[in-house]
């Protein structure tokens, strides 16, 4: 039984492995893909060549259609001209009258000079008193009996295209013909023929890059090349969409070509078709060149990839031998981490050395992990100490002012306000003395802030008022203590204490997603931009250790960051003489009852 050693990659050297991977994963799929892409590319190139030719056909058709439209526009102008109608209807007594009338319509020469596509303008009339000139011709019996003349009268003013011989120049023309009628009496007065000489259209067709044919009413009238004798254009009788270009395979001059056909005009019994012959050889050469370029690039890529595989295989072999020898030098202990890598190749040797060194790395990780735990415990103890320092720093300034207010009230008049003030102060002192390092119900903090605001209202009377707006259920939320009161206190000391009247503090509590936002806004003196930027810098860089006195903004910000993390803290917005808004941003933590713990 023959074993397929090539598939047992564990026993192969790296050079052979790379060659196997190259042929299986790259070379064979590359050949298959190249064959598929060659067929796809050939079809795409054929389509591209035809599409390019379609653009040429569209441009040629547009130019020829513009030529026909210019003739049509001039015909419409001449058809409704009152002077020409008067000339055709008038009965002349003398030749002098005819010549004088012709002078009044000298603008016909201007029309011819302005429209270079038009070779002549003819009015055929049955008026016996009119004289022939280059524009007006008496309709002879031969003319009136011609098919185009009869057709013009039967169409009653509708225009149509026809090929005929001009009566004066005896040259073949493509003419737009229509009958003339007296609008007032609905009486036939003549036939208008606006002519384009064949030579003009022949020059237009000959200037085209591809073989071009123009067929009128199913018959080929113009061609840039001689028409083959065996060419049977039965498809010229079909009706094609004017907005599309049809492609038809034809036999032209004993070769298989592609004909691109577009309908230029189909109205009033007329059908004008433009046809361009795209040689099959040209399509083949374009496709052949594209495929040649494609296979040349692919061959270069194939040769380059094979060369790089050989170069990198030598490189990897040298590197792996070197790494293996270096690892063996540093291996001094034997640490088993699992089964060895099977096989005898270079990677197996590297893995054997890796087994030995991994044990040392694992031991080092364990030591680093233990050291990290000890550091975290130390940081936790430091945070407890920092919190106790913050909690013990009660603002004496507030306490002394409140006691002085109580004393002055007691001296002025004895009433229940003194007892109420003392009660509020007692609640605040009790709340501050009971502070711990764990979250407390938010409503307790709000109650303490309310007590503080009530006392300040007693101190300042109508100079200061406040309002607290609840947009969240504060009874189900926990928060670190002593976060709100220092901010409110800061608003009084730095914002409102100097106001004589109209001081106001607005506190709003709102939860969004998983965050809690407490905003303290006052209408005090505000902060100028320089001091505001300095305060923001202190909030970013200040630490608990550099605080010497009151529990202020920096203290609160640091406590939030120590407890909740660096993503949370205080933010300040302020304008000079307009007020200040401080936002406390902490995570939304549901309150946990003791029974649930």
XYZ file of C-alpha atoms in Angstrom:
597
model
C 0.000 0.000 0.000
C 1.499 3.270 -1.110
C 1.554 6.028 1.470
C 1.057 9.579 0.328
C 4.040 11.075 2.122
C 3.412 14.419 0.506
C 0.236 14.747 2.560
C 2.070 13.975 5.808
C 3.358 17.494 6.224
C 4.757 16.823 9.690
C 7.639 14.840 8.231
C 8.550 17.263 5.453
C 11.183 19.957 5.548
C 9.960 23.504 5.223
C 11.088 23.887 1.599
C 8.973 20.895 0.532
C 6.081 22.068 2.662
C 6.053 25.455 0.962
C 6.230 23.851 -2.474
C 3.292 21.539 -1.645
C 1.287 24.464 -0.307
C 2.218 26.520 -3.379
C 1.038 23.905 -5.886
C -2.073 22.829 -3.967
C -3.227 26.218 -2.687
C -2.003 28.507 -5.470
C -0.743 27.007 -8.711
C -3.615 24.590 -9.419
C -6.381 27.084 -8.406
C -4.507 29.726 -10.412
C -4.618 27.630 -13.586
C -8.323 26.820 -13.118
C -9.163 30.429 -12.355
C -7.135 31.647 -15.332
C -9.117 29.408 -17.687
C -12.410 30.670 -16.269
C -11.282 34.282 -16.357
C -10.024 33.971 -19.929
C -13.503 32.996 -21.120
C -15.068 35.723 -19.014
C -12.544 38.294 -20.230
C -13.126 37.328 -23.854
C -16.869 37.884 -23.477
C -16.342 41.143 -21.636
C -13.919 42.430 -24.256
C -16.342 41.519 -27.027
C -19.088 43.394 -25.211
C -16.770 46.324 -24.557
C -15.795 46.580 -28.231
C -19.419 46.507 -29.274
C -20.332 49.103 -26.625
C -17.592 51.394 -27.905
C -18.991 50.989 -31.403
C -22.464 51.738 -30.064
C -21.193 55.126 -28.943
C -19.914 55.781 -32.474
C -23.266 54.741 -33.954
C -25.102 56.995 -31.510
C -22.901 59.949 -32.414
C -23.289 59.341 -36.173
C -27.049 58.922 -35.830
C -27.284 62.127 -33.803
C -25.372 64.125 -36.426
C -27.481 62.777 -39.274
C -30.680 63.325 -37.300
C -29.625 66.913 -36.603
C -29.194 67.399 -40.356
C -32.711 66.092 -40.983
C -34.145 68.171 -38.139
C -32.583 71.334 -39.572
C -34.332 70.631 -42.867
C -37.574 69.894 -41.015
C -37.373 73.162 -39.055
C -36.753 75.167 -42.232
C -39.624 73.364 -43.960
C -41.979 74.317 -41.109
C -40.876 77.934 -41.383
C -41.364 78.062 -45.145
C -44.686 76.251 -44.903
C -46.364 78.905 -42.753
C -44.742 81.965 -44.376
C -47.522 84.294 -45.507
C -45.455 86.030 -48.216
C -44.706 82.711 -49.908
C -48.343 81.672 -49.712
C -49.358 85.022 -51.205
C -46.824 84.550 -54.012
C -48.232 81.110 -54.860
C -51.886 82.202 -54.766
C -51.620 85.540 -56.591
C -52.718 85.862 -60.224
C -50.149 87.884 -62.187
C -50.989 89.945 -65.264
C -47.461 90.782 -66.395
C -43.980 89.350 -65.890
C -43.056 92.628 -64.155
C -45.532 91.843 -61.396
C -43.905 88.452 -60.941
C -40.408 89.933 -60.675
C -41.561 92.559 -58.226
C -43.185 89.863 -56.081
C -39.986 87.788 -56.161
C -38.052 90.759 -54.782
C -40.227 90.690 -51.639
C -39.174 87.095 -50.897
C -35.416 87.519 -51.343
C -35.006 86.036 -47.847
C -35.041 82.566 -49.437
C -31.424 83.149 -50.522
C -30.571 83.999 -46.913
C -32.111 80.716 -45.765
C -29.947 78.756 -48.196
C -26.766 80.525 -47.099
C -27.596 79.975 -43.423
C -28.329 76.243 -43.886
C -25.288 74.637 -45.460
C -26.862 71.164 -45.402
C -29.597 72.290 -47.826
C -28.759 72.435 -51.542
C -32.003 73.934 -52.869
C -35.581 74.960 -52.098
C -38.283 74.289 -54.713
C -41.925 75.399 -54.824
C -43.887 73.484 -57.443
C -47.084 75.342 -58.368
C -49.934 74.895 -60.813
C -50.413 78.677 -61.047
C -50.115 79.355 -64.838
C -49.232 83.053 -64.354
C -46.093 82.427 -62.299
C -42.611 82.405 -63.845
C -39.919 79.785 -63.201
C -36.809 80.688 -61.224
C -34.477 78.867 -58.836
C -37.248 78.671 -56.187
C -40.596 78.582 -58.049
C -41.287 75.998 -60.790
C -44.437 75.387 -62.762
C -45.697 71.876 -62.208
C -45.531 70.158 -65.567
C -47.419 67.042 -66.469
C -44.360 64.907 -65.676
C -44.159 66.498 -62.251
C -47.845 66.259 -61.391
C -47.932 62.631 -62.462
C -44.908 61.678 -60.314
C -45.493 59.525 -57.204
C -43.957 62.013 -54.766
C -46.159 64.864 -56.061
C -49.326 62.810 -55.759
C -48.259 61.581 -52.334
C -47.663 65.167 -51.169
C -51.182 66.226 -52.198
C -52.737 63.198 -50.485
C -50.838 63.904 -47.232
C -52.476 67.363 -47.078
C -49.507 69.280 -45.640
C -47.764 66.469 -43.742
C -44.074 66.206 -44.608
C -42.230 63.068 -45.735
C -38.793 62.155 -47.046
C -38.237 60.920 -50.586
C -35.297 60.382 -52.939
C -35.735 62.031 -56.340
C -33.922 63.926 -59.091
C -33.985 67.713 -58.928
C -35.720 69.267 -61.942
C -33.127 72.019 -62.364
C -29.737 70.548 -61.376
C -30.670 67.026 -62.510
C -28.882 65.732 -59.437
C -30.174 63.084 -57.078
C -31.422 64.514 -53.781
C -32.904 63.483 -50.463
C -35.907 65.781 -50.213
C -38.416 66.701 -47.543
C -41.687 67.184 -49.435
C -45.059 68.587 -48.309
C -48.064 70.135 -50.063
C -48.948 73.840 -49.596
C -52.522 74.861 -48.799
C -54.432 78.094 -48.500
C -55.268 78.218 -44.775
C -58.329 80.381 -45.368
C -59.972 78.414 -48.171
C -58.295 75.035 -47.618
C -57.207 75.107 -51.239
C -54.141 73.365 -52.706
C -51.601 75.922 -53.963
C -48.399 73.943 -54.551
C -45.746 71.527 -53.251
C -42.667 72.478 -51.217
C -39.460 70.437 -51.627
C -36.405 71.118 -49.450
C -33.478 69.209 -50.965
C -30.212 67.733 -49.687
C -27.843 66.633 -52.432
C -26.655 63.041 -52.347
C -23.066 64.245 -52.502
C -23.503 66.024 -49.157
C -24.782 62.856 -47.501
C -22.152 60.723 -49.266
C -19.409 62.897 -47.797
C -21.000 62.559 -44.379
C -21.105 58.769 -44.669
C -17.569 58.492 -46.102
C -16.151 60.450 -43.140
C -17.240 57.745 -40.690
C -14.557 55.424 -39.314
C -16.638 52.258 -39.709
C -18.463 51.094 -42.806
C -21.729 53.065 -42.672
C -25.016 52.484 -44.511
C -28.179 54.621 -44.552
C -31.368 52.915 -45.696
C -34.558 54.800 -46.524
C -37.863 52.937 -46.635
C -36.095 49.561 -46.658
C -33.652 50.401 -49.509
C -29.975 51.207 -49.151
C -29.413 54.752 -50.423
C -25.994 55.671 -49.030
C -22.949 53.548 -48.218
C -19.334 54.299 -47.367
C -18.234 51.085 -49.128
C -19.395 49.133 -52.084
C -22.315 46.897 -51.180
C -21.492 43.170 -51.628
C -23.577 41.495 -54.306
C -24.685 38.744 -51.942
C -25.796 41.148 -49.215
C -29.526 40.639 -48.615
C -30.664 43.279 -46.118
C -34.033 41.772 -45.258
C -33.648 43.104 -41.708
C -33.860 46.688 -43.053
C -37.616 46.311 -43.357
C -37.995 45.760 -39.620
C -38.977 48.470 -37.173
C -36.396 49.203 -34.480
C -36.632 51.199 -31.277
C -35.301 54.719 -31.738
C -33.819 54.659 -28.210
C -31.824 51.429 -28.665
C -29.112 50.099 -30.935
C -29.650 46.551 -32.183
C -26.713 44.267 -32.972
C -27.090 41.611 -35.697
C -24.570 39.061 -36.941
C -24.223 39.346 -40.723
C -22.053 38.001 -43.516
C -20.253 40.912 -45.158
C -17.584 40.511 -47.865
C -17.255 36.806 -47.042
C -16.568 37.454 -43.404
C -18.667 37.269 -40.242
C -19.222 40.763 -38.916
C -21.567 42.533 -36.532
C -24.044 45.137 -37.763
C -25.186 47.844 -35.337
C -28.564 49.271 -36.372
C -30.525 52.260 -35.052
C -33.784 53.793 -36.230
C -33.334 57.498 -37.035
C -36.842 58.263 -38.284
C -40.168 56.474 -38.565
C -43.169 58.720 -39.343
C -45.618 59.463 -42.153
C -44.716 56.225 -43.884
C -40.978 56.992 -43.761
C -38.347 54.741 -42.244
C -34.698 55.848 -42.106
C -32.194 53.390 -40.641
C -28.501 53.896 -39.897
C -26.290 50.815 -39.979
C -22.589 50.460 -39.179
C -20.549 47.337 -39.875
C -18.167 46.285 -37.108
C -15.594 43.851 -38.589
C -15.354 40.559 -36.766
C -11.584 40.690 -37.215
C -11.434 43.932 -35.278
C -13.400 42.393 -32.424
C -11.112 39.357 -32.484
C -7.939 41.480 -32.419
C -9.199 43.557 -29.512
C -10.057 40.397 -27.587
C -6.773 38.741 -28.537
C -4.748 41.726 -27.359
C -6.636 41.834 -24.076
C -6.107 38.121 -23.453
C -2.444 38.417 -24.420
C -1.934 41.199 -21.886
C -3.840 39.205 -19.261
C -1.817 36.004 -19.724
C 1.434 37.966 -19.853
C 0.666 39.561 -16.501
C -0.440 36.242 -15.028
C 2.703 34.498 -16.283
C 4.892 37.164 -14.704
C 2.907 36.857 -11.458
C 3.258 33.076 -11.544
C 7.007 33.211 -12.098
C 7.408 35.905 -9.450
C 5.407 33.949 -6.861
C 7.431 30.779 -7.508
C 10.673 32.704 -7.141
C 9.487 34.271 -3.892
C 8.477 30.855 -2.536
C 11.995 29.535 -3.180
C 13.619 32.631 -1.706
C 11.464 32.608 1.423
C 11.852 28.861 1.922
C 15.636 29.327 2.174
C 15.077 32.313 4.434
C 12.718 30.451 6.773
C 15.054 27.465 6.940
C 17.995 29.587 8.017
C 15.888 31.522 10.536
C 14.341 28.460 12.087
C 17.720 26.700 12.411
C 19.138 29.777 14.086
C 16.151 30.248 16.447
C 16.230 26.560 17.380
C 19.910 26.664 18.226
C 19.448 29.866 20.271
C 16.480 28.511 22.205
C 18.445 25.359 23.092
C 21.184 27.577 24.543
C 18.864 29.315 27.000
C 16.934 26.166 28.002
C 18.189 25.026 31.416
C 15.082 23.616 33.073
C 12.498 21.023 32.053
C 8.846 22.253 32.369
C 6.172 20.023 30.829
C 3.164 21.994 29.435
C 1.594 19.293 27.307
C 2.212 16.780 24.535
C 4.995 17.424 22.134
C 4.329 18.550 18.579
C 4.385 15.400 16.417
C 6.799 15.072 13.537
C 10.464 15.783 12.967
C 10.460 19.068 11.059
C 11.936 22.403 12.065
C 8.694 23.627 13.647
C 8.650 20.549 15.895
C 12.099 21.476 17.188
C 10.948 25.047 17.825
C 7.894 23.834 19.664
C 10.064 21.516 21.825
C 12.112 24.544 22.868
C 8.883 26.521 23.369
C 7.590 23.832 25.772
C 10.621 24.337 27.955
C 10.498 28.134 28.000
C 6.689 28.306 28.436
C 6.965 26.914 31.955
C 9.254 29.760 32.938
C 6.877 32.253 31.327
C 3.913 30.742 33.204
C 5.749 30.990 36.504
C 6.633 34.593 35.747
C 2.991 35.372 34.930
C 1.898 33.852 38.247
C 4.388 36.042 40.095
C 3.267 39.158 38.238
C -0.402 38.309 38.904
C 0.238 37.873 42.643
C 2.129 41.163 42.730
C -0.782 42.881 40.957
C -3.255 41.574 43.572
C -1.102 42.964 46.354
C -0.933 46.320 44.593
C -4.721 46.401 44.219
C -5.180 45.652 47.926
C -2.779 48.447 48.784
C -4.656 50.832 46.467
C -7.945 49.836 48.123
C -6.575 50.639 51.573
C -5.269 53.964 50.278
C -8.700 54.800 48.847
C -10.307 54.050 52.241
C -7.870 56.417 53.920
C -8.519 59.081 51.281
C -12.288 58.781 51.740
C -12.020 59.104 55.525
C -9.927 62.223 55.040
C -12.591 63.691 52.742
C -15.508 62.739 55.004
C -13.893 64.377 58.038
C -13.390 67.726 56.304
C -16.732 69.403 57.177
C -16.899 73.051 56.167
C -16.658 75.111 59.405
C -17.515 78.274 57.519
C -21.045 77.053 56.931
C -21.435 75.899 60.544
C -20.310 79.244 62.009
C -22.503 81.298 59.714
C -25.535 79.146 60.558
C -24.937 79.492 64.325
C -24.566 83.256 63.911
C -27.877 83.384 62.025
C -29.608 81.444 64.846
C -28.107 83.807 67.451
C -29.246 86.907 65.629
C -32.799 85.493 65.192
C -32.955 84.639 68.870
C -31.884 88.175 69.834
C -34.308 89.913 67.457
C -37.539 87.971 68.225
C -38.267 84.628 69.761
C -40.296 82.425 67.461
C -40.512 78.893 66.072
C -38.101 79.718 63.235
C -35.240 79.380 65.697
C -36.328 75.872 66.637
C -36.808 74.927 62.983
C -33.376 76.257 62.074
C -31.754 74.318 64.896
C -33.618 71.186 63.767
C -32.391 71.538 60.158
C -28.831 72.106 61.374
C -29.020 69.019 63.562
C -30.127 66.907 60.601
C -27.247 68.140 58.523
C -24.683 67.478 61.281
C -26.160 64.017 61.920
C -26.058 63.223 58.200
C -22.436 64.316 57.871
C -21.331 62.414 60.954
C -22.998 59.209 59.695
C -21.146 59.289 56.366
C -19.566 55.967 55.280
C -17.573 54.842 52.249
C -20.551 53.014 50.704
C -23.425 54.293 48.549
C -26.502 55.577 50.361
C -30.068 56.178 49.083
C -30.176 59.192 46.784
C -33.264 60.580 48.537
C -31.253 60.884 51.793
C -28.655 63.017 50.022
C -31.389 65.143 48.454
C -33.034 65.527 51.899
C -29.728 66.747 53.383
C -29.299 69.201 50.476
C -32.889 70.424 51.019
C -32.142 71.038 54.713
C -29.044 72.974 53.724
C -31.013 75.057 51.186
C -33.779 75.751 53.752
C -31.197 77.104 56.212
C -29.660 79.277 53.518
C -33.130 80.538 52.651
C -33.592 81.531 56.319
C -30.258 83.340 56.213
C -30.804 85.223 52.984
C -34.655 85.411 53.004
C -35.859 86.427 49.537
C -32.337 86.982 48.255
C -32.011 83.268 47.459
C -34.596 80.630 46.426
C -34.265 77.104 45.056
C -36.080 74.339 43.231
C -35.386 70.589 42.929
C -36.751 68.688 39.911
C -36.973 64.879 39.999
C -36.873 63.175 36.599
C -35.985 59.787 38.124
C -37.147 57.701 41.082
C -34.618 58.824 43.707
C -35.820 56.186 46.228
C -34.509 53.316 44.065
C -31.061 54.781 43.334
C -27.874 54.603 45.400
C -25.106 57.223 45.373
C -21.838 57.921 47.161
C -22.515 60.341 50.083
C -21.425 63.978 50.214
C -21.313 64.548 46.428
C -24.179 67.013 45.951
C -23.957 69.231 49.062
C -20.390 70.508 48.371
C -21.425 71.529 44.847
C -24.519 73.368 46.167
C -22.388 74.990 48.876
C -19.924 76.120 46.211
C -22.795 77.789 44.301
C -23.725 79.848 47.392
C -20.208 80.858 48.377
C -18.872 81.744 44.931
C -22.043 82.479 42.979
C -24.976 83.792 45.011
C -23.662 85.132 48.334
C -22.914 88.521 46.798
C -26.354 88.905 45.124
C -28.788 91.332 46.793
C -31.949 89.927 45.234
C -33.172 87.246 42.795
C -30.661 84.505 43.621
C -31.815 81.077 42.473
C -30.510 77.511 42.538
C -32.026 74.849 40.265
C -31.235 71.172 40.885
C -32.350 68.494 38.390
C -31.935 64.719 38.719
C -32.194 62.692 35.519
C -31.183 59.179 34.414
C -30.197 58.317 30.826
C -29.546 54.707 29.845
C -27.168 53.474 32.569
C -25.942 56.894 33.769
C -27.220 59.373 36.381
C -26.865 63.145 35.816
C -27.359 65.644 38.674
C -27.196 69.266 37.518
C -26.753 72.190 39.935
C -27.408 75.505 38.178
C -27.312 79.016 39.667
C -27.802 82.520 38.285
C -24.845 83.953 40.179
C -21.830 85.938 39.044
C -20.481 83.140 36.840
C -16.835 82.436 35.964
C -14.747 84.123 33.302
C -13.156 81.977 30.583
C -9.639 82.071 32.058
C -10.666 80.941 35.560
C -13.073 78.399 34.089
C -10.269 76.810 32.056
C -8.013 76.765 35.146
C -10.765 75.062 37.165
C -11.277 72.454 34.458
C -7.535 71.756 34.414
C -7.568 71.285 38.193
C -10.465 68.838 37.874
C -8.416 66.832 35.360
C -5.077 66.892 37.191
C -5.912 67.595 40.857
C -5.477 64.867 43.497
C -6.744 64.407 47.041
C -3.265 64.917 48.472
C -2.988 68.526 47.232
C -6.271 69.658 48.919
C -5.715 71.581 52.117
C -9.103 72.763 53.404
C -12.775 72.555 52.369
C -14.596 69.749 50.637
C -14.746 71.424 47.227
C -15.155 70.636 43.572
C -11.794 68.851 43.225
C -12.536 66.679 46.284
C -15.894 65.600 44.859
C -14.428 64.945 41.411
C -11.620 62.794 42.843
C -13.996 60.817 45.066
C -16.183 60.038 42.026
C -13.205 58.888 39.988
C -11.768 56.810 42.858
C -15.062 55.060 43.479
C -16.741 54.880 40.070
C -13.823 55.128 37.622
C -12.223 57.689 35.308
C -15.230 57.746 32.934
C -17.240 59.696 35.511
C -16.839 62.986 37.405
C -17.805 66.660 37.308
C -18.215 68.987 34.333
C -18.650 72.771 34.539
C -20.308 75.236 32.177
C -20.342 78.947 33.048
C -20.636 82.463 31.594
C -19.556 85.692 33.228
C -22.513 87.433 34.992
C -24.948 84.739 33.761
C -24.411 81.864 36.176
C -22.836 78.419 36.438
C -24.004 74.846 35.817
C -22.181 71.907 37.436
C -23.084 68.390 36.249
C -22.399 65.362 38.462
C -22.042 62.288 36.235
C -22.096 58.878 37.967
C -23.337 55.426 36.953
C -26.965 54.574 37.650
C -26.774 52.038 40.523
C -30.051 50.494 41.757
C -30.470 50.608 45.530
C -29.968 47.212 47.196
C -31.996 46.476 50.334
C -30.226 44.864 53.211
C -32.504 41.905 52.934
C -31.378 41.356 49.327
C -27.674 41.391 50.071
